[in-house]
Amino acid sequence: MIAASLLGTVFVGCDRTITGTAGATPTTVIDAVPPTVATTPAATTAPTTTTATTTATTTATTTTLKAGGNDVLGPSGWGPVAIGMDATAAAATGIFSATPPPAGRCAQWSAVAATPLESAVVSPTIGVAALIVRSGAQVQTREGMRIGSTAAQVHEAYPSFDVADVATPNGPVIAMPGNPKAGYRLGFDDAGKVSYLTLESLDQDCYA
């Protein structure tokens, strides 16, 4: 799991250390990228859900994002991109501004600004391994969890989550209702609110 733009992540297995901040546009191709979840302050105002039709455009492709579901992350993905989708199909969605081939190692793809995604991590073996939510994005899970949710609200939505898990190194992973092959990895700020949200494959092979 990787924080928004892999917030404060230290990538292990590369020939250099890479850090990022929310809103950055990483283009780095990575080997193993263990996501060290940073504790950055949550936005003052929690994002609200919207179902407005949005259009994401790249220089090569224009993709119309359909209303009625693009404000939801999970259980299989977000909008036109799904966990486990192969790299060619994921690139064809048009929601990524850069799609370096994950040849022999995992690659991080930055998403266009019109989406609530910061980026995706793409594996050469399983395709889309993780979808990272942009800080402050207007997106939530089917159970109502979003960036800005408190640990108590997360527990209410996912009873298997213990509020003590906020201190879990690299963030706790919550089992995905309706999809046993995926989970939500979380990061919390000092106020105990979700500051980092990723949907990832439990079979991902890109980081610890």
PDB file of C-alpha atoms in Angstrom:
ATOM      1  CA  MET A   1       0.000   0.000   0.000  1.00  0.00           C
ATOM      2  CA  ILE A   2       1.425   3.148  -0.879  1.00  0.00           C
ATOM      3  CA  ALA A   3       0.194   6.499   0.408  1.00  0.00           C
ATOM      4  CA  ALA A   4      -1.434   9.128  -1.778  1.00  0.00           C
ATOM      5  CA  SER A   5       1.393   9.662  -4.193  1.00  0.00           C
ATOM      6  CA  LEU A   6       2.857   7.115  -1.805  1.00  0.00           C
ATOM      7  CA  LEU A   7       2.789   9.666   1.021  1.00  0.00           C
ATOM      8  CA  GLY A   8       6.162   9.561   2.650  1.00  0.00           C
ATOM      9  CA  THR A   9       6.782   6.094   1.248  1.00  0.00           C
ATOM     10  CA  VAL A  10      10.271   4.675   1.252  1.00  0.00           C
ATOM     11  CA  PHE A  11      10.588   2.316  -1.698  1.00  0.00           C
ATOM     12  CA  VAL A  12      12.835  -0.620  -0.927  1.00  0.00           C
ATOM     13  CA  GLY A  13      14.517  -2.565  -3.663  1.00  0.00           C
ATOM     14  CA  CYS A  14      15.175   0.410  -5.909  1.00  0.00           C
ATOM     15  CA  ASP A  15      18.509   2.081  -6.590  1.00  0.00           C
ATOM     16  CA  ARG A  16      17.319   5.215  -4.813  1.00  0.00           C
ATOM     17  CA  THR A  17      14.916   6.479  -2.148  1.00  0.00           C
ATOM     18  CA  ILE A  18      11.760   8.090  -3.363  1.00  0.00           C
ATOM     19  CA  THR A  19       9.415  10.262  -1.350  1.00  0.00           C
ATOM     20  CA  GLY A  20       6.231  11.973  -2.373  1.00  0.00           C
ATOM     21  CA  THR A  21       3.506  14.302  -1.213  1.00  0.00           C
ATOM     22  CA  ALA A  22      -0.186  14.433  -1.992  1.00  0.00           C
ATOM     23  CA  GLY A  23      -0.837  15.978  -5.380  1.00  0.00           C
ATOM     24  CA  ALA A  24       2.617  15.058  -6.751  1.00  0.00           C
ATOM     25  CA  THR A  25       2.850  13.273 -10.090  1.00  0.00           C
ATOM     26  CA  PRO A  26       5.166  10.283  -9.651  1.00  0.00           C
ATOM     27  CA  THR A  27       6.468   8.672 -12.815  1.00  0.00           C
ATOM     28  CA  THR A  28       8.956   6.367 -11.152  1.00  0.00           C
ATOM     29  CA  VAL A  29       9.040   2.704 -12.103  1.00  0.00           C
ATOM     30  CA  ILE A  30       9.548   0.701  -8.951  1.00  0.00           C
ATOM     31  CA  ASP A  31      10.612  -2.707  -7.766  1.00  0.00           C
ATOM     32  CA  ALA A  32       9.318  -3.724  -4.355  1.00  0.00           C
ATOM     33  CA  VAL A  33       7.653  -0.662  -2.868  1.00  0.00           C
ATOM     34  CA  PRO A  34       6.715  -1.212   0.768  1.00  0.00           C
ATOM     35  CA  PRO A  35       4.267   1.562   1.652  1.00  0.00           C
ATOM     36  CA  THR A  36       5.278   3.342   4.845  1.00  0.00           C
ATOM     37  CA  VAL A  37       2.062   5.114   5.717  1.00  0.00           C
ATOM     38  CA  ALA A  38       2.687   8.705   6.704  1.00  0.00           C
ATOM     39  CA  THR A  39       0.557  10.435   9.314  1.00  0.00           C
ATOM     40  CA  THR A  40      -0.428  13.592   7.514  1.00  0.00           C
ATOM     41  CA  PRO A  41      -3.242  15.811   8.809  1.00  0.00           C
ATOM     42  CA  ALA A  42      -6.659  15.060   7.356  1.00  0.00           C
ATOM     43  CA  ALA A  43      -8.425  17.804   5.451  1.00  0.00           C
ATOM     44  CA  THR A  44     -10.304  20.269   7.672  1.00  0.00           C
ATOM     45  CA  THR A  45     -13.548  19.554   5.840  1.00  0.00           C
ATOM     46  CA  ALA A  46     -14.322  15.919   5.077  1.00  0.00           C
ATOM     47  CA  PRO A  47     -15.072  15.356   1.377  1.00  0.00           C
ATOM     48  CA  THR A  48     -18.698  14.936   0.417  1.00  0.00           C
ATOM     49  CA  THR A  49     -19.997  12.334  -2.000  1.00  0.00           C
ATOM     50  CA  THR A  50     -21.019  13.390  -5.495  1.00  0.00           C
ATOM     51  CA  THR A  51     -22.461  11.481  -8.427  1.00  0.00           C
ATOM     52  CA  ALA A  52     -21.908  14.160 -11.039  1.00  0.00           C
ATOM     53  CA  THR A  53     -20.722  12.966 -14.450  1.00  0.00           C
ATOM     54  CA  THR A  54     -17.010  13.629 -14.846  1.00  0.00           C
ATOM     55  CA  THR A  55     -14.830  13.534 -17.946  1.00  0.00           C
ATOM     56  CA  ALA A  56     -11.202  12.390 -17.719  1.00  0.00           C
ATOM     57  CA  THR A  57      -8.990  13.326 -20.660  1.00  0.00           C
ATOM     58  CA  THR A  58      -5.473  12.355 -21.663  1.00  0.00           C
ATOM     59  CA  THR A  59      -3.640  13.408 -24.801  1.00  0.00           C
ATOM     60  CA  ALA A  60      -4.527  10.099 -26.450  1.00  0.00           C
ATOM     61  CA  THR A  61      -7.878   9.078 -24.999  1.00  0.00           C
ATOM     62  CA  THR A  62     -11.046  10.720 -23.673  1.00  0.00           C
ATOM     63  CA  THR A  63     -13.015   8.634 -21.180  1.00  0.00           C
ATOM     64  CA  THR A  64     -16.451   9.647 -19.918  1.00  0.00           C
ATOM     65  CA  LEU A  65     -16.821   8.534 -16.328  1.00  0.00           C
ATOM     66  CA  LYS A  66     -20.393   7.415 -15.789  1.00  0.00           C
ATOM     67  CA  ALA A  67     -22.451   8.724 -12.903  1.00  0.00           C
ATOM     68  CA  GLY A  68     -23.856   6.341 -10.317  1.00  0.00           C
ATOM     69  CA  GLY A  69     -20.839   4.485  -8.974  1.00  0.00           C
ATOM     70  CA  ASN A  70     -17.744   6.585  -9.557  1.00  0.00           C
ATOM     71  CA  ASP A  71     -18.027   7.932  -6.023  1.00  0.00           C
ATOM     72  CA  VAL A  72     -17.500   4.384  -4.688  1.00  0.00           C
ATOM     73  CA  LEU A  73     -14.172   2.603  -4.212  1.00  0.00           C
ATOM     74  CA  GLY A  74     -14.579  -1.170  -4.265  1.00  0.00           C
ATOM     75  CA  PRO A  75     -15.370  -3.937  -4.043  1.00  0.00           C
ATOM     76  CA  SER A  76     -13.503  -4.653  -7.279  1.00  0.00           C
ATOM     77  CA  GLY A  77     -12.101  -1.274  -8.267  1.00  0.00           C
ATOM     78  CA  TRP A  78     -13.123   2.273  -9.120  1.00  0.00           C
ATOM     79  CA  GLY A  79     -14.958   3.431 -12.253  1.00  0.00           C
ATOM     80  CA  PRO A  80     -13.467   1.783 -15.343  1.00  0.00           C
ATOM     81  CA  VAL A  81     -10.405   0.290 -13.633  1.00  0.00           C
ATOM     82  CA  ALA A  82     -10.435  -2.911 -11.576  1.00  0.00           C
ATOM     83  CA  ILE A  83      -8.006  -4.710  -9.316  1.00  0.00           C
ATOM     84  CA  GLY A  84      -6.392  -7.513 -11.330  1.00  0.00           C
ATOM     85  CA  MET A  85      -7.013  -5.806 -14.699  1.00  0.00           C
ATOM     86  CA  ASP A  86      -4.091  -6.404 -17.049  1.00  0.00           C
ATOM     87  CA  ALA A  87      -1.815  -3.485 -17.889  1.00  0.00           C
ATOM     88  CA  THR A  88      -2.994  -3.112 -21.490  1.00  0.00           C
ATOM     89  CA  ALA A  89      -6.664  -2.928 -20.490  1.00  0.00           C
ATOM     90  CA  ALA A  90      -5.910  -0.542 -17.620  1.00  0.00           C
ATOM     91  CA  ALA A  91      -3.963   1.797 -19.912  1.00  0.00           C
ATOM     92  CA  ALA A  92      -6.875   1.788 -22.373  1.00  0.00           C
ATOM     93  CA  THR A  93      -9.247   3.263 -19.766  1.00  0.00           C
ATOM     94  CA  GLY A  94      -7.661   6.661 -20.379  1.00  0.00           C
ATOM     95  CA  ILE A  95      -7.587   7.636 -16.698  1.00  0.00           C
ATOM     96  CA  PHE A  96      -3.808   7.480 -16.309  1.00  0.00           C
ATOM     97  CA  SER A  97      -1.463  10.242 -17.434  1.00  0.00           C
ATOM     98  CA  ALA A  98       1.521   7.904 -17.696  1.00  0.00           C
ATOM     99  CA  THR A  99       1.556   4.146 -18.244  1.00  0.00           C
ATOM    100  CA  PRO A 100       5.128   2.846 -18.134  1.00  0.00           C
ATOM    101  CA  PRO A 101       5.153  -0.904 -18.850  1.00  0.00           C
ATOM    102  CA  PRO A 102       5.569  -3.028 -15.714  1.00  0.00           C
ATOM    103  CA  ALA A 103       8.225  -5.124 -17.405  1.00  0.00           C
ATOM    104  CA  GLY A 104      10.007  -7.222 -14.801  1.00  0.00           C
ATOM    105  CA  ARG A 105       9.025  -4.912 -11.935  1.00  0.00           C
ATOM    106  CA  CYS A 106       6.013  -3.014 -10.642  1.00  0.00           C
ATOM    107  CA  ALA A 107       5.208   0.423 -12.021  1.00  0.00           C
ATOM    108  CA  GLN A 108       3.339   3.345 -10.497  1.00  0.00           C
ATOM    109  CA  TRP A 109       0.877   5.078 -12.834  1.00  0.00           C
ATOM    110  CA  SER A 110      -0.333   8.592 -12.053  1.00  0.00           C
ATOM    111  CA  ALA A 111      -4.053   9.215 -12.586  1.00  0.00           C
ATOM    112  CA  VAL A 112      -5.443  12.324 -14.299  1.00  0.00           C
ATOM    113  CA  ALA A 113      -6.714  15.048 -11.980  1.00  0.00           C
ATOM    114  CA  ALA A 114     -10.375  14.520 -12.930  1.00  0.00           C
ATOM    115  CA  THR A 115     -10.426  11.245 -10.986  1.00  0.00           C
ATOM    116  CA  PRO A 116     -10.361  10.631  -7.213  1.00  0.00           C
ATOM    117  CA  LEU A 117      -7.370   8.356  -7.712  1.00  0.00           C
ATOM    118  CA  GLU A 118      -3.846   9.531  -7.037  1.00  0.00           C
ATOM    119  CA  SER A 119      -2.280   6.587  -8.837  1.00  0.00           C
ATOM    120  CA  ALA A 120      -2.255   2.842  -9.401  1.00  0.00           C
ATOM    121  CA  VAL A 121       0.446   0.269  -8.805  1.00  0.00           C
ATOM    122  CA  VAL A 122       0.691  -2.192 -11.690  1.00  0.00           C
ATOM    123  CA  SER A 123       2.390  -5.564 -11.358  1.00  0.00           C
ATOM    124  CA  PRO A 124       3.927  -7.503 -14.261  1.00  0.00           C
ATOM    125  CA  THR A 125       2.320 -10.668 -12.865  1.00  0.00           C
ATOM    126  CA  ILE A 126      -1.190  -9.712 -11.665  1.00  0.00           C
ATOM    127  CA  GLY A 127      -1.839  -6.400 -13.455  1.00  0.00           C
ATOM    128  CA  VAL A 128      -3.444  -3.642 -11.355  1.00  0.00           C
ATOM    129  CA  ALA A 129      -2.299  -4.420  -7.821  1.00  0.00           C
ATOM    130  CA  ALA A 130      -3.516  -1.319  -5.973  1.00  0.00           C
ATOM    131  CA  LEU A 131      -5.544   1.858  -6.445  1.00  0.00           C
ATOM    132  CA  ILE A 132      -4.485   4.806  -4.293  1.00  0.00           C
ATOM    133  CA  VAL A 133      -7.035   7.494  -3.408  1.00  0.00           C
ATOM    134  CA  ARG A 134      -6.086  11.136  -3.840  1.00  0.00           C
ATOM    135  CA  SER A 135      -5.934  13.134  -0.595  1.00  0.00           C
ATOM    136  CA  GLY A 136      -9.272  14.846  -0.004  1.00  0.00           C
ATOM    137  CA  ALA A 137     -10.972  12.988  -2.866  1.00  0.00           C
ATOM    138  CA  GLN A 138     -14.759  12.774  -2.952  1.00  0.00           C
ATOM    139  CA  VAL A 139     -14.905   8.993  -2.925  1.00  0.00           C
ATOM    140  CA  GLN A 140     -15.914   6.454  -0.301  1.00  0.00           C
ATOM    141  CA  THR A 141     -16.327   2.719   0.178  1.00  0.00           C
ATOM    142  CA  ARG A 142     -19.731   1.035  -0.087  1.00  0.00           C
ATOM    143  CA  GLU A 143     -19.830   1.025   3.710  1.00  0.00           C
ATOM    144  CA  GLY A 144     -19.261   4.794   3.856  1.00  0.00           C
ATOM    145  CA  MET A 145     -15.574   4.949   4.854  1.00  0.00           C
ATOM    146  CA  ARG A 146     -13.584   7.786   3.324  1.00  0.00           C
ATOM    147  CA  ILE A 147     -10.543   9.956   3.944  1.00  0.00           C
ATOM    148  CA  GLY A 148     -11.454  11.918   7.059  1.00  0.00           C
ATOM    149  CA  SER A 149     -13.415   9.090   8.732  1.00  0.00           C
ATOM    150  CA  THR A 150     -12.566   8.572  12.398  1.00  0.00           C
ATOM    151  CA  ALA A 151     -11.220   5.290  13.728  1.00  0.00           C
ATOM    152  CA  ALA A 152     -14.537   4.809  15.551  1.00  0.00           C
ATOM    153  CA  GLN A 153     -16.466   5.265  12.311  1.00  0.00           C
ATOM    154  CA  VAL A 154     -14.181   2.765  10.577  1.00  0.00           C
ATOM    155  CA  HIS A 155     -14.878   0.249  13.350  1.00  0.00           C
ATOM    156  CA  GLU A 156     -18.602   0.845  12.989  1.00  0.00           C
ATOM    157  CA  ALA A 157     -18.410   0.173   9.248  1.00  0.00           C
ATOM    158  CA  TYR A 158     -15.967  -2.747   9.617  1.00  0.00           C
ATOM    159  CA  PRO A 159     -16.344  -4.451  13.035  1.00  0.00           C
ATOM    160  CA  SER A 160     -13.207  -6.542  12.470  1.00  0.00           C
ATOM    161  CA  PHE A 161     -11.179  -3.329  12.659  1.00  0.00           C
ATOM    162  CA  ASP A 162      -9.964  -2.428  16.154  1.00  0.00           C
ATOM    163  CA  VAL A 163      -9.277   1.241  16.895  1.00  0.00           C
ATOM    164  CA  ALA A 164      -5.919   0.137  18.319  1.00  0.00           C
ATOM    165  CA  ASP A 165      -4.973  -0.909  14.775  1.00  0.00           C
ATOM    166  CA  VAL A 166      -4.328   2.725  13.837  1.00  0.00           C
ATOM    167  CA  ALA A 167      -0.740   2.166  14.976  1.00  0.00           C
ATOM    168  CA  THR A 168      -0.174  -0.845  12.685  1.00  0.00           C
ATOM    169  CA  PRO A 169       3.112  -0.425  10.754  1.00  0.00           C
ATOM    170  CA  ASN A 170       2.407   0.387   7.077  1.00  0.00           C
ATOM    171  CA  GLY A 171      -1.264   0.670   8.005  1.00  0.00           C
ATOM    172  CA  PRO A 172      -3.922  -1.945   8.783  1.00  0.00           C
ATOM    173  CA  VAL A 173      -5.619  -3.850   5.969  1.00  0.00           C
ATOM    174  CA  ILE A 174      -9.388  -4.330   6.265  1.00  0.00           C
ATOM    175  CA  ALA A 175     -11.008  -7.354   4.636  1.00  0.00           C
ATOM    176  CA  MET A 176     -13.176  -6.429   1.659  1.00  0.00           C
ATOM    177  CA  PRO A 177     -16.880  -7.236   2.051  1.00  0.00           C
ATOM    178  CA  GLY A 178     -17.971  -8.876  -1.186  1.00  0.00           C
ATOM    179  CA  ASN A 179     -14.470  -9.501  -2.510  1.00  0.00           C
ATOM    180  CA  PRO A 180     -12.243 -11.984  -0.619  1.00  0.00           C
ATOM    181  CA  LYS A 181      -9.321 -11.202  -2.935  1.00  0.00           C
ATOM    182  CA  ALA A 182      -8.984  -7.519  -2.029  1.00  0.00           C
ATOM    183  CA  GLY A 183      -8.786  -5.235   0.988  1.00  0.00           C
ATOM    184  CA  TYR A 184      -8.547  -1.597   2.073  1.00  0.00           C
ATOM    185  CA  ARG A 185      -5.214  -0.435   3.485  1.00  0.00           C
ATOM    186  CA  LEU A 186      -5.501   2.595   5.748  1.00  0.00           C
ATOM    187  CA  GLY A 187      -3.304   5.271   7.267  1.00  0.00           C
ATOM    188  CA  PHE A 188      -4.336   7.525  10.153  1.00  0.00           C
ATOM    189  CA  ASP A 189      -3.265  11.015  11.157  1.00  0.00           C
ATOM    190  CA  ASP A 190      -2.492  12.177  14.689  1.00  0.00           C
ATOM    191  CA  ALA A 191      -6.178  12.908  15.296  1.00  0.00           C
ATOM    192  CA  GLY A 192      -7.094   9.286  14.567  1.00  0.00           C
ATOM    193  CA  LYS A 193      -8.718  10.034  11.215  1.00  0.00           C
ATOM    194  CA  VAL A 194      -8.152   8.219   7.926  1.00  0.00           C
ATOM    195  CA  SER A 195      -5.542  10.145   5.964  1.00  0.00           C
ATOM    196  CA  TYR A 196      -4.671   7.433   3.439  1.00  0.00           C
ATOM    197  CA  LEU A 197      -6.916   4.943   1.639  1.00  0.00           C
ATOM    198  CA  THR A 198      -5.953   2.282  -0.877  1.00  0.00           C
ATOM    199  CA  LEU A 199      -7.819  -0.612  -2.453  1.00  0.00           C
ATOM    200  CA  GLU A 200      -5.364  -3.427  -3.064  1.00  0.00           C
ATOM    201  CA  SER A 201      -5.200  -7.035  -4.153  1.00  0.00           C
ATOM    202  CA  LEU A 202      -4.347  -9.432  -1.340  1.00  0.00           C
ATOM    203  CA  ASP A 203      -2.146 -11.182  -3.931  1.00  0.00           C
ATOM    204  CA  GLN A 204      -0.181  -8.038  -4.812  1.00  0.00           C
ATOM    205  CA  ASP A 205       3.545  -8.664  -5.144  1.00  0.00           C
ATOM    206  CA  CYS A 206       4.829  -5.087  -5.262  1.00  0.00           C
ATOM    207  CA  TYR A 207       5.367  -4.218  -1.571  1.00  0.00           C
ATOM    208  CA  ALA A 208       5.181  -5.643   1.944  1.00  0.00           C
TER     209      ALA A 208
END
